[in-house]
Short mmCIF file of C-alpha atoms in Angstrom, two decimals:
data_model
loop_
_atom_site.label_atom_id
_atom_site.label_comp_id
_atom_site.label_asym_id
_atom_site.label_seq_id
_atom_site.Cartn_x
_atom_site.Cartn_y
_atom_site.Cartn_z
CA MET A 1 71.92 105.20 106.84
CA SER A 2 75.57 102.89 106.87
CA ARG A 3 77.05 102.06 109.61
CA ILE A 4 79.46 104.38 108.34
CA ALA A 5 77.74 107.29 108.42
CA ALA A 6 75.90 106.88 112.12
CA THR A 7 79.56 106.19 113.64
CA PHE A 8 80.74 109.92 112.60
CA GLU A 9 77.20 111.66 113.00
CA ARG A 10 76.80 110.41 116.17
CA LEU A 11 81.25 110.64 117.01
CA ARG A 12 80.53 114.36 115.72
CA ALA A 13 76.94 114.54 118.80
CA GLU A 14 79.43 114.32 120.77
CA GLY A 15 82.34 116.35 120.50
CA ARG A 16 84.75 113.50 119.09
CA ARG A 17 87.00 112.49 117.18
CA ALA A 18 86.90 108.89 115.35
CA PHE A 19 89.67 106.32 116.10
CA VAL A 20 90.31 103.25 112.77
CA SER A 21 92.71 100.15 113.50
CA TYR A 22 93.92 98.43 110.76
CA VAL A 23 95.06 94.87 111.86
CA MET A 24 95.71 91.70 108.95
CA ALA A 25 93.22 89.49 109.22
CA GLY A 26 94.03 86.05 109.83
CA ASP A 27 98.10 87.34 110.92
CA PRO A 28 99.41 85.40 113.66
CA ASP A 29 96.88 83.36 112.73
CA ALA A 30 92.80 83.01 112.58
CA GLU A 31 91.67 82.03 115.97
CA THR A 32 93.81 84.80 117.42
CA SER A 33 92.83 87.66 114.52
CA LEU A 34 89.19 86.90 115.38
CA GLU A 35 89.49 87.25 119.36
CA ILE A 36 91.35 90.62 118.43
CA VAL A 37 89.05 91.98 115.57
CA LYS A 38 86.15 91.14 118.29
CA GLY A 39 87.69 93.03 121.29
CA LEU A 40 88.83 96.53 119.17
CA PRO A 41 85.04 98.21 119.69
CA GLY A 42 85.51 97.17 123.66
CA ALA A 43 88.66 99.17 123.52
CA GLY A 44 87.13 102.11 121.76
CA VAL A 45 87.43 101.71 118.00
CA ASP A 46 85.31 103.53 116.27
CA ILE A 47 85.67 102.00 113.03
CA VAL A 48 87.51 98.63 111.82
CA GLU A 49 90.33 98.09 109.14
CA LEU A 50 90.29 94.34 107.70
CA GLY A 51 93.59 93.58 105.98
CA VAL A 52 93.08 91.32 103.00
CA PRO A 53 96.13 89.76 102.63
CA PHE A 54 97.90 89.50 99.23
CA THR A 55 100.69 88.36 98.01
CA ASP A 56 102.37 91.57 96.30
CA PRO A 57 101.07 94.55 98.74
CA MET A 58 102.81 97.41 97.08
CA ALA A 59 101.31 100.84 99.84
CA ASP A 60 102.39 98.60 102.65
CA GLY A 61 105.38 99.07 104.46
CA PRO A 62 107.67 95.71 105.69
CA THR A 63 105.59 95.19 109.05
CA ILE A 64 102.44 94.78 107.31
CA GLN A 65 104.34 93.07 104.44
CA GLU A 66 105.38 90.83 106.83
CA ALA A 67 101.59 90.36 108.71
CA GLY A 68 100.41 89.45 105.06
CA GLN A 69 103.10 86.82 104.84
CA ARG A 70 102.55 85.64 107.96
CA ALA A 71 98.67 85.30 107.64
CA LEU A 72 98.94 84.40 104.30
CA ALA A 73 102.04 81.12 105.14
CA GLY A 74 98.44 80.20 107.96
CA GLY A 75 96.26 79.53 105.38
CA GLN A 76 94.25 82.84 105.18
CA THR A 77 92.02 83.54 102.09
CA LEU A 78 89.40 85.85 100.96
CA GLU A 79 86.99 84.31 101.69
CA GLY A 80 88.22 83.12 104.99
CA THR A 81 88.14 86.66 105.82
CA LEU A 82 84.66 87.60 104.98
CA ALA A 83 84.59 85.48 107.36
CA MET A 84 85.82 86.69 110.07
CA VAL A 85 83.31 89.35 109.18
CA ARG A 86 79.80 87.44 109.35
CA ALA A 87 82.09 85.76 112.65
CA PHE A 88 81.90 90.04 114.07
CA ARG A 89 78.55 90.37 112.42
CA ALA A 90 77.00 87.84 115.02
CA GLY A 91 78.19 89.68 118.41
CA ASP A 92 78.64 93.05 116.94
CA ASP A 93 76.07 94.66 114.73
CA THR A 94 76.61 98.45 115.01
CA THR A 95 80.98 99.45 114.76
CA PRO A 96 81.74 98.92 110.80
CA VAL A 97 84.26 96.87 108.71
CA VAL A 98 86.15 98.33 105.64
CA LEU A 99 88.25 95.80 103.96
CA MET A 100 91.80 97.02 103.11
CA GLY A 101 93.76 95.53 99.79
CA TYR A 102 94.90 95.16 96.74
CA TYR A 103 91.85 94.04 93.19
CA ASN A 104 93.44 90.75 92.11
CA PRO A 105 91.94 88.39 94.60
CA ILE A 106 88.18 90.78 94.86
CA TYR A 107 88.43 89.75 90.73
CA ASN A 108 89.65 86.71 90.49
CA ARG A 109 86.42 85.94 92.35
CA GLY A 110 84.42 87.63 90.49
CA VAL A 111 83.34 91.40 91.34
CA ASP A 112 79.54 90.87 91.27
CA ARG A 113 80.23 87.47 93.43
CA PHE A 114 82.54 89.34 96.09
CA LEU A 115 80.09 92.28 95.97
CA ALA A 116 77.54 90.22 96.92
CA ASP A 117 79.19 88.15 99.53
CA ALA A 118 80.87 91.18 101.63
CA ARG A 119 77.55 92.64 101.06
CA GLU A 120 76.19 89.44 102.75
CA ALA A 121 79.00 88.95 105.01
CA GLY A 122 78.40 92.59 106.53
CA VAL A 123 81.42 94.51 104.90
CA ASP A 124 80.78 98.49 104.90
CA GLY A 125 83.15 99.51 102.69
CA LEU A 126 86.30 99.29 100.54
CA ILE A 127 89.76 100.75 100.19
CA VAL A 128 91.59 99.34 97.28
CA VAL A 129 94.81 100.64 96.80
CA ASP A 130 95.66 99.50 93.05
CA LEU A 131 91.85 101.21 91.43
CA PRO A 132 92.83 104.59 90.33
CA PRO A 133 89.41 106.56 89.81
CA GLU A 134 90.41 106.24 85.78
CA GLU A 135 88.69 102.07 86.72
CA ASP A 136 85.71 103.27 88.58
CA THR A 137 83.92 101.17 86.29
CA GLU A 138 85.95 98.53 87.66
CA LEU A 139 84.97 97.71 91.36
CA CYS A 140 84.34 102.20 92.49
CA LEU A 141 80.49 101.84 90.94
CA PRO A 142 79.08 98.27 91.43
CA ALA A 143 80.28 98.20 94.90
CA LEU A 144 78.69 102.14 95.41
CA GLU A 145 75.44 100.08 93.72
CA ALA A 146 75.77 97.36 96.11
CA GLY A 147 74.90 99.95 99.28
CA ILE A 148 79.30 99.30 100.16
CA ASP A 149 80.83 102.19 99.95
CA PHE A 150 84.46 102.97 97.52
CA ILE A 151 86.86 105.22 100.27
CA ARG A 152 89.47 107.42 98.35
CA LEU A 153 93.20 107.73 99.74
CA ALA A 154 94.65 111.09 99.11
CA THR A 155 97.63 111.49 99.52
CA PRO A 156 100.29 114.97 99.56
CA THR A 157 101.07 114.93 95.86
CA THR A 158 97.41 115.16 95.07
CA ASP A 159 96.99 118.18 93.87
CA ALA A 160 94.19 120.74 93.26
CA LYS A 161 94.19 119.50 89.15
CA ARG A 162 94.03 115.15 90.31
CA LEU A 163 91.56 116.63 93.79
CA PRO A 164 88.52 117.01 91.97
CA ARG A 165 88.76 113.25 89.98
CA VAL A 166 89.67 111.11 94.18
CA LEU A 167 86.92 112.87 95.92
CA GLU A 168 83.74 112.30 92.50
CA ASN A 169 82.72 108.17 93.38
CA SER A 170 84.13 108.00 97.11
CA SER A 171 81.90 107.99 99.79
CA GLY A 172 82.40 106.83 103.87
CA PHE A 173 85.14 109.23 104.69
CA VAL A 174 88.27 110.11 102.78
CA TYR A 175 91.43 108.28 103.84
CA TYR A 176 94.30 111.85 104.41
CA VAL A 177 98.02 110.04 103.92
CA SER A 178 99.51 112.11 105.91
CA VAL A 179 103.49 111.80 104.60
CA THR A 180 104.48 110.36 101.24
CA GLY A 181 106.28 106.30 100.84
CA ILE A 182 104.95 103.18 102.46
CA THR A 183 103.19 102.40 105.54
CA GLY A 184 105.18 102.41 108.87
CA ALA A 185 107.37 104.76 106.85
CA ALA A 186 107.84 108.15 108.88
CA ALA A 187 105.93 110.22 111.74
CA ALA A 188 103.06 112.55 110.98
CA GLU A 189 103.26 116.12 111.18
CA ALA A 190 100.13 118.42 112.60
CA GLY A 191 101.20 121.03 111.92
CA GLU A 192 101.82 119.51 107.82
CA VAL A 193 98.97 117.36 107.85
CA GLY A 194 95.75 120.52 109.09
CA PRO A 195 95.94 122.47 105.90
CA GLU A 196 96.73 119.38 104.08
CA VAL A 197 92.61 118.65 105.51
CA ALA A 198 91.32 121.72 105.68
CA ARG A 199 91.55 121.64 101.24
CA ILE A 200 90.39 118.36 100.70
CA LYS A 201 87.43 119.78 103.82
CA ALA A 202 86.78 122.83 100.84
CA SER A 203 86.13 120.01 98.42
CA THR A 204 83.88 117.50 100.09
CA GLU A 205 81.49 116.67 103.37
CA LEU A 206 82.86 113.81 103.42
CA PRO A 207 84.83 113.10 106.99
CA VAL A 208 88.20 113.08 106.26
CA VAL A 209 90.71 110.55 108.30
CA VAL A 210 94.70 110.80 109.12
CA GLY A 211 96.08 107.40 108.88
CA PHE A 212 100.47 106.70 108.18
CA GLY A 213 103.33 107.43 111.02
CA ILE A 214 100.91 107.13 113.66
CA ARG A 215 102.68 105.59 116.84
CA SER A 216 101.53 107.07 119.75
CA PRO A 217 98.13 108.48 122.44
CA GLU A 218 100.38 111.90 121.90
CA ALA A 219 100.15 111.86 117.97
CA ALA A 220 96.51 110.29 117.38
CA GLU A 221 95.30 112.96 119.66
CA THR A 222 97.52 115.71 117.99
CA ILE A 223 96.57 113.96 114.15
CA ALA A 224 92.87 113.50 116.03
CA GLY A 225 92.93 117.44 116.17
CA VAL A 226 93.79 118.86 113.03
CA ALA A 227 91.46 116.18 111.32
CA ASP A 228 87.54 113.68 111.74
CA GLY A 229 89.69 111.08 113.23
CA CYS A 230 92.70 109.31 112.41
CA VAL A 231 93.97 105.36 111.38
CA VAL A 232 96.95 103.39 113.09
CA GLY A 233 97.80 99.93 111.66
CA SER A 234 101.68 99.72 111.51
CA ALA A 235 102.17 100.12 115.36
CA ILE A 236 99.36 97.94 116.19
CA VAL A 237 100.60 95.35 114.03
CA ALA A 238 104.01 95.55 114.85
CA GLN A 239 102.29 94.07 118.40
CA ILE A 240 100.56 90.90 116.89
CA ALA A 241 104.41 90.65 115.35
CA GLU A 242 106.08 90.23 118.80
CA GLY A 243 103.83 87.83 119.57
CA LYS A 244 102.03 90.03 122.45
CA PRO A 245 99.39 87.99 124.53
CA VAL A 246 95.64 89.78 123.06
CA ALA A 247 94.56 91.44 126.13
CA GLU A 248 98.44 93.56 125.81
CA VAL A 249 97.34 94.18 122.26
CA LEU A 250 94.42 95.78 123.22
CA ASP A 251 95.05 97.87 126.14
CA TYR A 252 97.19 99.27 123.67
CA VAL A 253 94.88 100.18 121.12
CA ALA A 254 92.72 101.62 124.05
CA THR A 255 95.54 104.06 124.77
CA LEU A 256 95.53 104.98 120.64
CA ALA A 257 91.29 105.22 120.97
CA ALA A 258 92.09 107.40 124.12
CA GLY A 259 94.92 110.03 122.83
CA ALA A 260 92.54 109.99 119.16
CA HIS A 261 88.73 110.71 121.58
CA ARG A 262 90.46 113.67 124.59
CA ALA A 263 91.27 115.67 120.38
#
């Protein structure tokens, strides 16, 4: 059983929802970033989503774009991100790690080499936002063959005709984007999200986790309550951007995780 599947199985047995946190690898610098990532499980994070910085992050809002720019300016690379996962795995062999990014760095490295290195480093899943289902042979299917989950995004505009194609080769969990637009753009509303999550769950046995627009423990609790979990990214990255000490960032993450786990 994969780490992701085992995590959701454990949470179901405990009657709890998942809390997924996103941070950008290398932000504000490699050393501080690794310290934050290592501290996330202790703050209540069930799945770590680790951003791979890229020069043209089309799905990301200003907060995460700027985090990627800081990371790139500090010399963060795909290789450095895999090294960060290896360092994390040295002390944690149970918390799933999902890499979120874009196809270009993977393509440049070579798909086969990347997947072998990612598997060896301890990566459990991939979210690659600029590869649609029509391009599954590029990375999705090879990833699945390598034992790495390929997590697909569904959005408010993923209609009944499109949804089966999106779900066809998805694994790990489905990431439901609660609002249209870029990350950090608007607040998620449980009354709108709930029916959409139910629609997706009627078509898949995979857990459905909701992200975008969650900034407070109360919002995490409300949104996680209508899904299998929630993701917080921009709000955490904003804390890092403000230069707050690692301990304060992790304290903030802990409040969000507690909210999600109350659901």
